[in-house]
Tab-separated table of C-alpha atoms in Angstrom:
chain	number	residue	atom	x	y	z
A	1	MET	CA	11.941	-52.609	-21.158
A	2	LYS	CA	13.924	-52.469	-18.169
A	3	PHE	CA	12.693	-49.380	-16.718
A	4	LEU	CA	9.008	-50.625	-17.461
A	5	SER	CA	10.273	-53.886	-15.362
A	6	ALA	CA	11.613	-51.432	-12.562
A	7	LEU	CA	8.525	-49.852	-12.568
A	8	ARG	CA	5.719	-52.707	-12.616
A	9	ASN	CA	7.525	-54.302	-9.914
A	10	GLU	CA	7.969	-50.989	-7.616
A	11	ALA	CA	3.822	-50.763	-8.216
A	12	LYS	CA	3.472	-54.236	-6.775
A	13	ASP	CA	5.819	-53.565	-3.652
A	14	LYS	CA	4.019	-52.528	-0.855
A	15	ARG	CA	5.841	-49.205	-0.127
A	16	ALA	CA	4.860	-48.072	-3.986
A	17	TRP	CA	2.033	-45.383	-2.460
A	18	PHE	CA	4.891	-43.781	-0.755
A	19	THR	CA	7.254	-43.623	-3.706
A	20	ILE	CA	4.047	-42.056	-5.635
A	21	ALA	CA	3.202	-39.623	-3.042
A	22	VAL	CA	7.226	-38.388	-2.766
A	23	PHE	CA	6.990	-38.407	-6.709
A	24	LEU	CA	3.722	-36.251	-6.920
A	25	GLY	CA	4.702	-33.852	-3.869
A	26	LEU	CA	7.927	-33.118	-5.582
A	27	ILE	CA	6.060	-32.087	-9.296
A	28	ASN	CA	3.600	-30.029	-6.512
A	29	LEU	CA	6.558	-28.147	-5.140
A	30	TYR	CA	8.294	-27.155	-8.374
A	31	GLN	CA	5.042	-26.113	-10.089
A	32	LEU	CA	4.394	-23.979	-6.901
A	33	HIS	CA	7.785	-22.381	-7.006
A	34	MET	CA	7.154	-21.606	-10.636
A	35	ILE	CA	3.827	-19.982	-10.240
A	36	SER	CA	5.639	-17.657	-7.505
A	37	ASP	CA	8.198	-16.790	-9.308
A	38	LEU	CA	5.885	-16.096	-12.527
A	39	SER	CA	3.384	-14.038	-10.086
A	40	GLY	CA	6.154	-11.821	-9.167
A	41	ARG	CA	7.657	-10.875	-12.946
A	42	VAL	CA	3.921	-9.932	-14.387
A	43	ASN	CA	2.140	-6.760	-14.400
A	44	ASN	CA	-1.323	-6.400	-13.741
A	45	VAL	CA	-3.754	-4.224	-14.989
A	46	LEU	CA	-6.811	-3.200	-12.475
A	47	ILE	CA	-10.090	-2.295	-14.648
A	48	PRO	CA	-12.714	-0.904	-13.183
A	49	PHE	CA	-16.094	-3.072	-13.160
A	50	GLY	CA	-18.343	-0.623	-14.586
A	51	LEU	CA	-15.978	-0.405	-17.482
A	52	VAL	CA	-15.891	-4.195	-17.996
A	53	ARG	CA	-20.003	-3.775	-17.559
A	54	GLY	CA	-20.525	-1.116	-19.910
A	55	HIS	CA	-18.860	-2.561	-22.773
A	56	VAL	CA	-16.838	0.705	-23.104
A	57	PRO	CA	-13.296	0.271	-24.672
A	58	VAL	CA	-10.824	1.173	-22.561
A	59	LYS	CA	-7.271	2.401	-24.576
A	60	MET	CA	-3.942	0.741	-22.786
A	61	THR	CA	-0.687	2.377	-22.965
A	62	ALA	CA	2.847	1.209	-21.362
A	63	ASP	CA	3.442	4.408	-19.701
A	64	VAL	CA	3.318	4.206	-16.488
A	65	ASN	CA	4.034	7.821	-15.479
A	66	ILE	CA	1.165	9.636	-16.934
A	67	GLN	CA	-0.121	12.072	-14.472
A	68	ASN	CA	-3.840	12.521	-13.977
A	69	ALA	CA	-4.842	15.671	-11.718
A	70	GLN	CA	-7.974	13.594	-10.746
A	71	TYR	CA	-5.743	10.759	-9.658
A	72	LEU	CA	-3.137	12.622	-7.741
A	73	THR	CA	-5.939	14.072	-6.321
A	74	THR	CA	-7.717	11.541	-4.701
A	75	LEU	CA	-4.404	9.496	-3.944
A	76	ALA	CA	-2.749	12.763	-1.803
A	77	LEU	CA	-6.853	12.614	-0.096
A	78	SER	CA	-6.654	9.284	0.634
A	79	ASP	CA	-3.089	9.290	1.907
A	80	MET	CA	-4.198	12.982	4.501
A	81	SER	CA	-6.273	10.512	5.757
A	82	LEU	CA	-3.823	8.453	7.040
A	83	LEU	CA	-1.415	11.086	7.957
A	84	THR	CA	-4.048	13.243	10.044
A	85	THR	CA	-7.326	11.408	10.730
A	86	TRP	CA	-7.112	9.043	14.069
A	87	THR	CA	-7.864	8.005	17.270
A	88	PRO	CA	-5.982	6.618	20.204
A	89	SER	CA	-7.070	3.513	19.076
A	90	THR	CA	-6.299	4.075	15.667
A	91	VAL	CA	-2.881	6.352	15.459
A	92	LYS	CA	-0.460	3.113	15.322
A	93	PHE	CA	-2.463	1.652	12.304
A	94	GLN	CA	-2.918	4.931	10.774
A	95	MET	CA	1.140	5.602	10.679
A	96	ALA	CA	2.198	1.873	9.851
A	97	ARG	CA	-0.272	2.136	6.747
A	98	PHE	CA	0.933	5.501	6.008
A	99	ILE	CA	4.428	4.849	6.200
A	100	ALA	CA	3.659	1.769	3.793
A	101	ARG	CA	2.832	4.478	1.249
A	102	LEU	CA	6.255	6.276	1.454
A	103	SER	CA	9.174	5.935	-1.066
A	104	PRO	CA	11.772	3.492	0.075
A	105	ASP	CA	14.056	6.494	-0.097
A	106	TYR	CA	11.979	8.869	1.888
A	107	GLN	CA	10.683	5.806	4.446
A	108	GLY	CA	14.381	5.763	6.056
A	109	GLY	CA	14.023	9.054	7.230
A	110	GLN	CA	10.614	9.167	8.314
A	111	GLU	CA	9.381	5.650	9.890
A	112	THR	CA	10.772	5.951	13.444
A	113	VAL	CA	9.713	9.693	13.709
A	114	LEU	CA	6.054	8.861	12.951
A	115	LEU	CA	5.932	5.868	14.703
A	116	HIS	CA	7.479	7.286	18.067
A	117	GLN	CA	4.543	10.321	17.289
A	118	ALA	CA	2.016	7.733	16.888
A	119	LYS	CA	2.906	6.353	20.387
A	120	ARG	CA	3.310	9.691	21.995
A	121	ASP	CA	-0.289	10.266	20.607
A	122	GLU	CA	-1.633	6.776	21.496
A	123	ASN	CA	-0.336	7.754	25.160
A	124	LYS	CA	-1.658	11.391	25.472
A	125	ALA	CA	-5.064	9.825	24.391
A	126	PHE	CA	-5.039	12.619	21.250
A	127	SER	CA	-7.634	12.303	18.190
A	128	GLN	CA	-7.554	14.271	15.103
A	129	THR	CA	-8.865	15.047	12.013
A	130	PHE	CA	-8.562	16.806	9.038
A	131	PHE	CA	-11.135	18.913	6.904
A	132	VAL	CA	-10.017	19.278	3.256
A	133	ASN	CA	-11.327	22.909	1.739
A	134	GLY	CA	-9.184	23.404	-0.769
A	135	THR	CA	-6.753	21.048	-3.441
A	136	SER	CA	-4.396	22.019	-6.370
A	137	VAL	CA	-1.809	20.289	-8.425
A	138	ARG	CA	1.465	20.839	-10.223
A	139	GLY	CA	3.319	18.530	-11.607
A	140	ASN	CA	3.695	14.999	-9.229
A	141	SER	CA	2.798	17.540	-6.132
A	142	VAL	CA	-0.358	17.893	-4.493
A	143	THR	CA	-1.593	20.510	-2.190
A	144	LEU	CA	-4.174	20.240	0.341
A	145	SER	CA	-5.127	23.131	2.406
A	146	GLY	CA	-8.116	23.071	5.546
A	147	ILE	CA	-8.634	22.898	9.127
A	148	LEU	CA	-7.116	20.525	11.530
A	149	GLU	CA	-8.925	19.677	14.406
A	150	ARG	CA	-7.339	17.828	17.908
A	151	TRP	CA	-9.033	16.719	20.771
A	152	GLN	CA	-7.129	15.103	23.306
A	153	LYS	CA	-9.559	12.764	25.769
A	154	GLY	CA	-12.833	13.223	23.874
A	155	ALA	CA	-12.289	17.848	24.440
A	156	PRO	CA	-11.018	20.065	21.999
A	157	GLU	CA	-7.712	21.161	22.090
A	158	SER	CA	-6.887	23.208	19.262
A	159	SER	CA	-7.739	23.901	15.929
A	160	ALA	CA	-5.678	25.214	13.016
A	161	SER	CA	-6.091	25.872	9.394
A	162	MET	CA	-2.898	23.785	7.602
A	163	GLN	CA	-1.532	23.244	3.870
A	164	TRP	CA	0.436	19.947	3.164
A	165	THR	CA	2.140	18.874	0.047
A	166	PHE	CA	2.300	15.681	-1.054
A	167	THR	CA	5.121	14.935	-3.472
A	168	TYR	CA	4.639	11.584	-5.545
A	169	GLN	CA	7.630	9.481	-7.310
A	170	TRP	CA	6.664	6.503	-9.442
A	171	VAL	CA	8.525	3.525	-8.635
A	172	ASP	CA	8.008	0.078	-10.146
A	173	GLY	CA	4.622	1.946	-11.713
A	174	ILE	CA	3.382	2.822	-8.352
A	175	PRO	CA	3.087	6.274	-7.250
A	176	TYR	CA	4.854	6.762	-3.763
A	177	ILE	CA	5.114	9.460	-1.237
A	178	SER	CA	8.627	11.248	-1.965
A	179	ASN	CA	8.303	14.059	0.270
A	180	VAL	CA	5.408	15.629	2.197
A	181	SER	CA	5.953	19.205	3.553
A	182	GLU	CA	3.049	20.726	6.254
A	183	LYS	CA	2.917	24.733	7.433
A	184	GLU	CA	0.511	26.284	9.435
A	185	VAL	CA	-1.568	28.842	6.751
A	186	LYS	CA	-2.141	32.087	9.600
A	187	SER	CA	-5.324	33.946	8.726
A	188	ASN	CA	-5.178	37.776	7.974
A	189	ALA	CA	-8.186	38.370	10.505
């Protein structure tokens, strides 16, 4: 009964609003901490809207290392556009996004090189784009071949047949780039 009596006396006090506000604030902070901690440990599955709307049964699996050639090809095309298609005003942003796609092991050795290259290309007003004309998948590696065209200040500077190979590694269920290799393809003409 002493607790209820103390609570009733506190409510009568002029500072009761302050005590209640502090108490509710602490509860909210605790709940915020618990929600953020829980959100970091929960696996999320993204289901395309077309599957939900079409009422198509979806088979779920716990194996995150399933390799799908079409998925890897689409992922490589997206990564390729980050690496090879930019203008002077977007090159730094594109390289930063590409670096975020690198695996933690591979990122350390490439980050400085890519950012230095992006700054140089921005200063010299280079633009470039890659036109893909062939793809192939072997295991975790995707090879993209095509034409890389480069401009400086709007004037064509070079055009070359190139081939890039992206190798992917799954880290916590997410495919990251673990290696990138490029080579110029010489024509037999």
